[in-house]
Structures are given as C-alpha cells and as structure tokens.
Amino acid sequence: MKHLVITFFFLILLLSSCGKQDPVPVAVTDITLDMTSVTLEVGSSITVTAFVSPFDAEDKSVTWESSDTTVVRVDEGMISALKAGTASVSATAVGGGKSAACSVTVTMKRPQVVDLGLSVKWASFNIGANCPEETGDSFSWGELSPKKDSYWDRYNYCGGTYDSITKYCTMKAYGRVDNKTELDASDDAAVIYWGEGWRIPTNDEWQELEEECLRESVTVNGVPGLRFTSRTTGGSIFLPVLVFSLESTGQSGYWSSSLCVGYPYMAWEMYLMYEIPSVRTSRGYTERYLPHYIRPVTD
C-alpha cells in the first residue's frame, strides 16, 4: 500500500510538470523619446532619454544612430553638435525593433560683440568659425556659399569673364552698369548666416580699425595673426592668418562690402601677410571671385 501511494504521488508530479510551459518573452511594443526636436549651437551637447514599453519587456536595450555624423554625433543618447545643419537622431529597441527619432538643428556658434570705441562693433570671430583663432569659411565677393577656390567661370555675378559683370558694375567696359557700389543685404553672407544686425564691414570701417587701434602680431593656440586693441575701451579682436606651418609664410584676405568703383570687377579687402615672426596688413582691392574670409560688424 505504501508503495502504491508513493507511485501515485510521483505520477501526479509528473503530470503536473508536463502541463507547465516556459514563460513567453515579453517583446517591446513601443519606444518614445523625451524630446522629438531640439536646436543646438555648434560645440554644445544634450542628452536624450529613451523610454521602452512595456516596463517588463525582456530586452530593453537601445541602439542609437545619427543620420549625418558630420552634423551631430550620438553616444548612448548624448547628442553632440559638430557643425551647422540638420540631422535626425534615432533610438531603436533591440528587443522588438521599434524606433523613435529626434530631429536636431545645429546653428552656428554666436560671437561676442566687441566694442572697440569705433563707429561699429566687431564680431569676435569669423563666419564659419567657432573661436577667434579659426579662419572659418571663405567666400567669393557677394556670394553666399563657401568656396575653397574659384575663377571667373565659377563666379555668380559675371558671364564667365572679368569684363562681363552682371551685378555691381559702374563702367560699361566691364559689364552691365547698375552703379551699385555696396553689397545688398541679400548678397551679404553676414546677414544671411548670422541674421539682421550683422553685415560685412565697409572699406572705410576696415580703414578705421587699422588706423584707430593698436596692432600686435601674436599667436593664439598656435595660430599666427594680428590683434587689434582699442585705445579707449581696452577691447580687442584677433584676425587669424591661414598658414600650413609656423615655418612658412601665410596670408588671409578679408572682404569689405565695398566695390572698387574704378575697377568694378574688383572689391576692397583687408589683407594680412604672415612673414615670421610678424603679421602686417595691406588694404587694397582684388578680383571678386577670390575666396576671402568674413569678419562681420554690427552697428
């Protein structure tokens, strides 16, 4: 009888265990982010948090991806702004494949406004730069897209030659005369990139900077350039020079907004020349197609 009871007991246990099944893994049904859009300045960062549902999902791990790694980088939800532009940062749940995205707009870093006691205030760095020692982007005169090199056949305001100017022309011998001698706001990269209130300085304003401020050749973080210091306010700005190494010479041209009236295929510039160990300036005019840097001013 005893053996019969034991056998019956184990039979019940066996039947009970056969009826049990392994638990079914809980899959991810949704993923959301704590923000769906964000605007950042170049050089800044922010952390986005992903929420995976349901709370008891077996695998709640997430992978992150940027649609344009030249604009933003993402690492475990931390978004770093690299350059101006737009990109999408997405989070994808490993368990379930659900994803969510955050649109990111990166704007250029805004400069400090430097009061040198002159007729205008100057920006602390160039368009396309993030600090005073960066040269930033270069532009042909009156154009809005950065260029590394150019020639007349790639310049917007001519028919392919220096004597076929289509805008900003004072002499018939050089193209279609409109007698415009200063850049329109619509052709001013400072206005377009940084907004109303900023503009490219005139030739007279470059002359004022050169004549009214103290000038000193200095090197900032390994970059040679010229520091202009106010005689009245003590404020200063630094204009960098593009060089390949400190053992070589270098030069950087900065545009004014002023046309050279006598030769309308040219515009006025501030030119910096680096010859170890000093930097000197030369104001003059040069062909409009040549890419130059832009240091904006504001009234």
mmCIF file of C-alpha atoms in Angstrom:
data_model
loop_
_atom_site.group_PDB
_atom_site.id
_atom_site.type_symbol
_atom_site.label_atom_id
_atom_site.label_comp_id
_atom_site.label_asym_id
_atom_site.label_seq_id
_atom_site.Cartn_x
_atom_site.Cartn_y
_atom_site.Cartn_z
ATOM 1 C CA MET A 1 0.000 0.000 0.000
ATOM 2 C CA LYS A 2 2.837 2.349 0.894
ATOM 3 C CA HIS A 3 4.488 1.803 -2.465
ATOM 4 C CA LEU A 4 1.199 2.459 -4.231
ATOM 5 C CA VAL A 5 0.839 5.861 -2.525
ATOM 6 C CA ILE A 6 4.386 6.915 -3.415
ATOM 7 C CA THR A 7 3.923 5.860 -7.014
ATOM 8 C CA PHE A 8 0.643 7.753 -7.230
ATOM 9 C CA PHE A 9 2.323 10.881 -5.772
ATOM 10 C CA PHE A 10 5.142 10.861 -8.331
ATOM 11 C CA LEU A 11 2.621 10.268 -11.095
ATOM 12 C CA ILE A 12 0.777 13.441 -10.060
ATOM 13 C CA LEU A 13 4.063 15.403 -10.047
ATOM 14 C CA LEU A 14 4.939 14.098 -13.490
ATOM 15 C CA LEU A 15 1.560 15.022 -14.943
ATOM 16 C CA SER A 16 1.781 18.467 -13.297
ATOM 17 C CA SER A 17 5.223 19.201 -14.735
ATOM 18 C CA CYS A 18 4.158 18.131 -18.218
ATOM 19 C CA GLY A 19 1.451 20.782 -18.208
ATOM 20 C CA LYS A 20 3.864 23.645 -17.494
ATOM 21 C CA GLN A 21 5.467 25.725 -20.331
ATOM 22 C CA ASP A 22 8.440 28.072 -20.335
ATOM 23 C CA PRO A 23 7.373 31.733 -19.942
ATOM 24 C CA VAL A 24 6.990 33.620 -23.242
ATOM 25 C CA PRO A 25 9.494 36.542 -23.531
ATOM 26 C CA VAL A 26 7.795 39.944 -23.350
ATOM 27 C CA ALA A 27 8.560 41.874 -26.536
ATOM 28 C CA VAL A 28 8.933 45.634 -26.859
ATOM 29 C CA THR A 29 5.742 47.233 -28.142
ATOM 30 C CA ASP A 30 6.786 50.893 -28.221
ATOM 31 C CA ILE A 31 9.670 53.319 -27.714
ATOM 32 C CA THR A 32 9.480 57.068 -27.142
ATOM 33 C CA LEU A 33 11.998 59.852 -26.550
ATOM 34 C CA ASP A 34 11.699 62.646 -24.012
ATOM 35 C CA MET A 35 12.113 65.163 -26.865
ATOM 36 C CA THR A 36 11.275 64.986 -30.548
ATOM 37 C CA SER A 37 13.162 68.090 -31.721
ATOM 38 C CA VAL A 38 15.999 70.184 -30.384
ATOM 39 C CA THR A 39 18.172 73.106 -31.512
ATOM 40 C CA LEU A 40 21.822 73.234 -30.504
ATOM 41 C CA GLU A 41 24.735 75.569 -31.066
ATOM 42 C CA VAL A 42 27.914 74.154 -32.558
ATOM 43 C CA GLY A 43 30.054 72.761 -29.744
ATOM 44 C CA SER A 44 27.171 72.109 -27.341
ATOM 45 C CA SER A 45 25.535 68.830 -26.327
ATOM 46 C CA ILE A 46 22.371 67.435 -24.760
ATOM 47 C CA THR A 47 21.216 64.021 -23.562
ATOM 48 C CA VAL A 48 18.029 62.456 -24.907
ATOM 49 C CA THR A 49 16.350 59.691 -22.887
ATOM 50 C CA ALA A 50 14.567 56.707 -24.460
ATOM 51 C CA PHE A 51 11.567 55.020 -22.761
ATOM 52 C CA VAL A 52 10.819 51.416 -23.755
ATOM 53 C CA SER A 53 7.370 49.822 -23.256
ATOM 54 C CA PRO A 54 6.157 47.686 -21.644
ATOM 55 C CA PHE A 55 8.097 48.060 -18.407
ATOM 56 C CA ASP A 56 8.601 44.292 -18.141
ATOM 57 C CA ALA A 57 9.987 43.832 -21.684
ATOM 58 C CA GLU A 58 12.693 41.206 -21.615
ATOM 59 C CA ASP A 59 15.268 43.230 -23.607
ATOM 60 C CA LYS A 60 15.050 46.997 -23.080
ATOM 61 C CA SER A 61 18.441 47.839 -24.562
ATOM 62 C CA VAL A 62 18.592 50.567 -27.227
ATOM 63 C CA THR A 63 20.934 51.378 -30.128
ATOM 64 C CA TRP A 64 21.493 54.977 -31.262
ATOM 65 C CA GLU A 65 22.219 56.367 -34.718
ATOM 66 C CA SER A 66 22.743 59.780 -36.351
ATOM 67 C CA SER A 67 21.571 60.351 -39.929
ATOM 68 C CA ASP A 68 24.525 62.695 -40.521
ATOM 69 C CA THR A 69 27.584 62.160 -38.354
ATOM 70 C CA THR A 70 29.223 65.306 -39.729
ATOM 71 C CA VAL A 71 26.453 67.419 -38.161
ATOM 72 C CA VAL A 72 25.780 65.543 -34.906
ATOM 73 C CA ARG A 73 27.329 62.621 -33.070
ATOM 74 C CA VAL A 74 25.257 60.496 -30.656
ATOM 75 C CA ASP A 75 26.638 58.253 -27.909
ATOM 76 C CA GLU A 76 24.227 56.460 -25.560
ATOM 77 C CA GLY A 77 21.709 59.264 -26.048
ATOM 78 C CA MET A 78 24.153 62.169 -25.686
ATOM 79 C CA ILE A 79 23.940 64.346 -28.816
ATOM 80 C CA SER A 80 26.991 66.471 -29.679
ATOM 81 C CA ALA A 81 26.648 69.309 -32.221
ATOM 82 C CA LEU A 82 29.569 69.349 -34.665
ATOM 83 C CA LYS A 83 28.631 71.802 -37.421
ATOM 84 C CA ALA A 84 25.660 73.827 -38.637
ATOM 85 C CA GLY A 85 22.982 71.773 -40.363
ATOM 86 C CA THR A 86 20.152 69.349 -39.653
ATOM 87 C CA ALA A 87 20.126 65.656 -38.790
ATOM 88 C CA SER A 88 17.904 63.021 -37.220
ATOM 89 C CA VAL A 89 18.936 61.007 -34.180
ATOM 90 C CA SER A 90 17.110 57.686 -33.789
ATOM 91 C CA ALA A 91 16.847 55.155 -30.985
ATOM 92 C CA THR A 92 15.962 51.552 -31.856
ATOM 93 C CA ALA A 93 14.921 48.948 -29.304
ATOM 94 C CA VAL A 94 16.962 45.761 -29.679
ATOM 95 C CA GLY A 95 14.053 43.642 -28.497
ATOM 96 C CA GLY A 96 11.250 44.300 -30.956
ATOM 97 C CA GLY A 97 12.843 46.619 -33.492
ATOM 98 C CA LYS A 98 10.685 49.622 -32.575
ATOM 99 C CA SER A 99 12.318 53.029 -33.088
ATOM 100 C CA ALA A 100 11.800 56.717 -32.365
ATOM 101 C CA ALA A 101 13.557 59.810 -33.695
ATOM 102 C CA CYS A 102 14.516 63.316 -32.632
ATOM 103 C CA SER A 103 15.181 65.991 -35.248
ATOM 104 C CA VAL A 104 18.258 68.109 -34.496
ATOM 105 C CA THR A 105 19.001 71.573 -35.847
ATOM 106 C CA VAL A 106 22.539 72.816 -35.295
ATOM 107 C CA THR A 107 23.172 76.539 -35.559
ATOM 108 C CA MET A 108 26.466 78.364 -35.777
ATOM 109 C CA LYS A 109 28.026 79.498 -32.551
ATOM 110 C CA ARG A 110 27.282 83.162 -31.899
ATOM 111 C CA PRO A 111 30.226 85.529 -31.478
ATOM 112 C CA GLN A 112 30.799 88.077 -28.779
ATOM 113 C CA VAL A 113 30.180 91.680 -29.770
ATOM 114 C CA VAL A 114 33.408 93.631 -29.171
ATOM 115 C CA ASP A 115 33.284 97.379 -28.552
ATOM 116 C CA LEU A 116 36.500 98.953 -29.778
ATOM 117 C CA GLY A 117 35.219 102.503 -29.383
ATOM 118 C CA LEU A 118 34.767 102.830 -33.137
ATOM 119 C CA SER A 119 31.771 103.629 -35.361
ATOM 120 C CA VAL A 120 30.765 99.929 -35.391
ATOM 121 C CA LYS A 121 31.217 96.948 -33.077
ATOM 122 C CA TRP A 122 33.147 93.916 -34.304
ATOM 123 C CA ALA A 123 32.472 90.197 -34.036
ATOM 124 C CA SER A 124 34.937 88.132 -32.009
ATOM 125 C CA PHE A 125 35.404 85.533 -34.786
ATOM 126 C CA ASN A 126 34.809 84.873 -38.496
ATOM 127 C CA ILE A 127 31.779 83.373 -40.215
ATOM 128 C CA GLY A 128 32.091 79.591 -40.134
ATOM 129 C CA ALA A 129 34.469 79.659 -37.160
ATOM 130 C CA ASN A 130 33.787 78.726 -33.527
ATOM 131 C CA CYS A 131 36.585 80.717 -31.905
ATOM 132 C CA PRO A 132 38.850 83.668 -32.800
ATOM 133 C CA GLU A 133 41.779 81.541 -33.982
ATOM 134 C CA GLU A 134 39.732 79.625 -36.584
ATOM 135 C CA THR A 135 39.681 81.165 -40.066
ATOM 136 C CA GLY A 136 36.201 79.784 -40.803
ATOM 137 C CA ASP A 137 34.634 79.736 -44.257
ATOM 138 C CA SER A 138 35.795 81.668 -47.307
ATOM 139 C CA PHE A 139 33.510 83.241 -49.914
ATOM 140 C CA SER A 140 33.747 84.948 -53.277
ATOM 141 C CA TRP A 141 32.617 88.563 -53.014
ATOM 142 C CA GLY A 142 28.829 88.791 -52.768
ATOM 143 C CA GLU A 143 28.298 85.011 -52.797
ATOM 144 C CA LEU A 144 26.626 83.015 -50.044
ATOM 145 C CA SER A 145 28.129 79.533 -50.435
ATOM 146 C CA PRO A 146 31.619 78.870 -49.023
ATOM 147 C CA LYS A 147 34.393 78.162 -51.540
ATOM 148 C CA LYS A 148 37.986 76.972 -51.327
ATOM 149 C CA ASP A 149 38.890 78.133 -54.829
ATOM 150 C CA SER A 150 37.189 79.825 -57.767
ATOM 151 C CA TYR A 151 37.651 81.688 -61.030
ATOM 152 C CA TRP A 152 35.559 83.915 -63.279
ATOM 153 C CA ASP A 153 33.827 80.959 -64.904
ATOM 154 C CA ARG A 154 32.548 79.926 -61.427
ATOM 155 C CA TYR A 155 31.618 83.369 -60.148
ATOM 156 C CA ASN A 156 27.916 84.170 -59.783
ATOM 157 C CA TYR A 157 27.920 87.773 -60.969
ATOM 158 C CA CYS A 158 29.510 87.588 -64.392
ATOM 159 C CA GLY A 159 29.210 85.840 -67.740
ATOM 160 C CA GLY A 160 32.434 83.924 -67.232
ATOM 161 C CA THR A 161 34.944 86.768 -67.663
ATOM 162 C CA TYR A 162 36.064 89.842 -65.728
ATOM 163 C CA ASP A 163 34.502 92.159 -68.326
ATOM 164 C CA SER A 164 31.029 90.561 -68.294
ATOM 165 C CA ILE A 165 29.932 91.633 -64.786
ATOM 166 C CA THR A 166 26.163 91.238 -64.289
ATOM 167 C CA LYS A 167 25.743 92.985 -60.906
ATOM 168 C CA TYR A 168 27.644 95.689 -59.034
ATOM 169 C CA CYS A 169 29.108 97.427 -62.047
ATOM 170 C CA THR A 170 29.914 101.118 -62.569
ATOM 171 C CA MET A 171 31.528 101.027 -66.010
ATOM 172 C CA LYS A 172 30.147 99.718 -69.300
ATOM 173 C CA ALA A 173 33.552 98.356 -70.303
ATOM 174 C CA TYR A 174 33.193 95.719 -67.547
ATOM 175 C CA GLY A 175 29.588 94.647 -67.941
ATOM 176 C CA ARG A 176 26.004 95.703 -67.241
ATOM 177 C CA VAL A 177 26.009 99.005 -65.368
ATOM 178 C CA ASP A 178 23.775 99.292 -62.283
ATOM 179 C CA ASN A 179 26.005 101.690 -60.266
ATOM 180 C CA LYS A 180 25.681 99.582 -57.103
ATOM 181 C CA THR A 181 28.808 100.119 -55.002
ATOM 182 C CA GLU A 182 27.897 98.343 -51.730
ATOM 183 C CA LEU A 183 26.596 94.807 -51.280
ATOM 184 C CA ASP A 184 22.845 94.391 -50.918
ATOM 185 C CA ALA A 185 21.746 92.666 -47.717
ATOM 186 C CA SER A 186 20.580 89.718 -49.829
ATOM 187 C CA ASP A 187 24.181 89.234 -51.040
ATOM 188 C CA ASP A 188 25.825 89.762 -47.645
ATOM 189 C CA ALA A 189 26.893 86.443 -46.088
ATOM 190 C CA ALA A 190 26.980 88.013 -42.611
ATOM 191 C CA VAL A 191 23.291 88.904 -42.872
ATOM 192 C CA ILE A 192 22.323 85.517 -44.278
ATOM 193 C CA TYR A 193 24.324 83.391 -41.831
ATOM 194 C CA TRP A 194 24.043 85.431 -38.617
ATOM 195 C CA GLY A 195 20.869 87.413 -39.188
ATOM 196 C CA GLU A 196 19.809 91.007 -39.412
ATOM 197 C CA GLY A 197 22.059 93.360 -37.474
ATOM 198 C CA TRP A 198 25.271 91.789 -38.732
ATOM 199 C CA ARG A 199 26.951 92.741 -42.017
ATOM 200 C CA ILE A 200 30.280 92.753 -43.830
ATOM 201 C CA PRO A 201 32.278 95.884 -42.917
ATOM 202 C CA THR A 202 32.778 98.646 -45.463
ATOM 203 C CA ASN A 203 36.212 99.636 -46.678
ATOM 204 C CA ASP A 204 36.004 102.787 -44.515
ATOM 205 C CA GLU A 205 35.305 100.646 -41.437
ATOM 206 C CA TRP A 206 38.342 98.468 -42.150
ATOM 207 C CA GLN A 207 40.409 101.646 -42.505
ATOM 208 C CA GLU A 208 39.083 102.898 -39.182
ATOM 209 C CA LEU A 209 40.044 99.619 -37.486
ATOM 210 C CA GLU A 210 43.527 99.767 -38.984
ATOM 211 C CA GLU A 211 44.164 103.401 -38.091
ATOM 212 C CA GLU A 212 42.444 103.772 -34.714
ATOM 213 C CA CYS A 213 43.521 100.574 -32.952
ATOM 214 C CA LEU A 214 46.876 99.327 -31.716
ATOM 215 C CA ARG A 215 48.151 96.379 -33.753
ATOM 216 C CA GLU A 216 50.221 93.493 -32.434
ATOM 217 C CA SER A 217 51.444 90.280 -34.076
ATOM 218 C CA VAL A 218 50.510 87.403 -31.766
ATOM 219 C CA THR A 219 49.974 83.650 -31.858
ATOM 220 C CA VAL A 220 46.799 82.191 -30.353
ATOM 221 C CA ASN A 221 46.749 78.421 -29.796
ATOM 222 C CA GLY A 222 49.446 78.003 -32.427
ATOM 223 C CA VAL A 223 47.742 80.264 -34.991
ATOM 224 C CA PRO A 224 49.529 83.483 -36.002
ATOM 225 C CA GLY A 225 47.513 86.605 -36.578
ATOM 226 C CA LEU A 226 47.018 90.244 -35.740
ATOM 227 C CA ARG A 227 45.422 91.609 -32.575
ATOM 228 C CA PHE A 228 43.655 94.971 -32.814
ATOM 229 C CA THR A 229 43.256 96.661 -29.423
ATOM 230 C CA SER A 230 41.163 99.741 -28.748
ATOM 231 C CA ARG A 231 42.928 102.814 -27.440
ATOM 232 C CA THR A 232 39.809 103.786 -25.489
ATOM 233 C CA THR A 233 37.852 100.730 -24.352
ATOM 234 C CA GLY A 234 40.640 98.171 -23.992
ATOM 235 C CA GLY A 235 38.644 95.713 -26.090
ATOM 236 C CA SER A 236 40.426 93.666 -28.749
ATOM 237 C CA ILE A 237 39.807 91.317 -31.660
ATOM 238 C CA PHE A 238 42.123 88.758 -33.252
ATOM 239 C CA LEU A 239 42.310 88.169 -37.013
ATOM 240 C CA PRO A 240 43.927 84.791 -37.820
ATOM 241 C CA VAL A 241 46.198 84.102 -40.772
ATOM 242 C CA LEU A 242 45.977 80.847 -42.709
ATOM 243 C CA VAL A 243 49.350 79.067 -42.802
ATOM 244 C CA PHE A 244 50.412 75.477 -43.421
ATOM 245 C CA SER A 245 53.018 75.514 -40.666
ATOM 246 C CA LEU A 246 54.753 78.022 -38.429
ATOM 247 C CA GLU A 247 57.849 77.612 -40.607
ATOM 248 C CA SER A 248 56.087 79.009 -43.678
ATOM 249 C CA THR A 249 54.614 82.320 -44.712
ATOM 250 C CA GLY A 250 50.881 82.738 -44.908
ATOM 251 C CA GLN A 251 48.141 85.144 -45.836
ATOM 252 C CA SER A 252 44.456 85.767 -45.309
ATOM 253 C CA GLY A 253 42.163 88.098 -47.200
ATOM 254 C CA TYR A 254 39.084 89.616 -45.528
ATOM 255 C CA TRP A 255 36.294 91.111 -47.624
ATOM 256 C CA SER A 256 34.783 94.539 -47.281
ATOM 257 C CA SER A 257 31.310 95.200 -48.662
ATOM 258 C CA SER A 258 32.702 97.966 -50.901
ATOM 259 C CA LEU A 259 33.141 97.732 -54.650
ATOM 260 C CA CYS A 260 36.245 99.182 -56.285
ATOM 261 C CA VAL A 261 34.443 101.821 -58.348
ATOM 262 C CA GLY A 262 37.274 102.398 -60.845
ATOM 263 C CA TYR A 263 37.668 98.656 -61.499
ATOM 264 C CA PRO A 264 34.268 97.105 -60.755
ATOM 265 C CA TYR A 265 35.483 93.555 -61.296
ATOM 266 C CA MET A 266 37.340 94.096 -58.009
ATOM 267 C CA ALA A 267 36.303 94.798 -54.411
ATOM 268 C CA TRP A 268 38.129 96.241 -51.418
ATOM 269 C CA GLU A 269 39.824 93.896 -48.973
ATOM 270 C CA MET A 270 41.905 93.829 -45.801
ATOM 271 C CA TYR A 271 44.898 91.586 -46.452
ATOM 272 C CA LEU A 272 47.044 90.009 -43.733
ATOM 273 C CA MET A 273 50.505 88.662 -44.571
ATOM 274 C CA TYR A 274 52.497 86.450 -42.230
ATOM 275 C CA GLU A 275 56.270 86.554 -42.521
ATOM 276 C CA ILE A 276 57.996 85.068 -39.492
ATOM 277 C CA PRO A 277 57.698 86.427 -36.879
ATOM 278 C CA SER A 278 55.262 89.217 -37.707
ATOM 279 C CA VAL A 279 51.965 89.870 -39.453
ATOM 280 C CA ARG A 280 51.384 93.013 -41.460
ATOM 281 C CA THR A 281 48.310 94.439 -43.155
ATOM 282 C CA SER A 282 47.682 95.761 -46.628
ATOM 283 C CA ARG A 283 44.351 97.307 -47.606
ATOM 284 C CA GLY A 284 43.612 97.274 -51.312
ATOM 285 C CA TYR A 285 41.352 95.712 -53.906
ATOM 286 C CA THR A 286 41.367 92.367 -55.642
ATOM 287 C CA GLU A 287 39.334 90.204 -58.035
ATOM 288 C CA ARG A 288 35.842 89.484 -56.765
ATOM 289 C CA TYR A 289 35.939 85.751 -57.493
ATOM 290 C CA LEU A 290 38.767 85.114 -54.988
ATOM 291 C CA PRO A 291 37.541 83.365 -51.788
ATOM 292 C CA HIS A 292 38.110 85.547 -48.699
ATOM 293 C CA TYR A 293 37.126 85.339 -45.035
ATOM 294 C CA ILE A 294 34.446 87.499 -43.444
ATOM 295 C CA ARG A 295 34.647 89.249 -40.072
ATOM 296 C CA PRO A 296 31.217 90.844 -39.523
ATOM 297 C CA VAL A 297 30.344 94.089 -37.756
ATOM 298 C CA THR A 298 27.185 95.421 -36.141
ATOM 299 C CA ASP A 299 26.002 98.980 -35.545
#
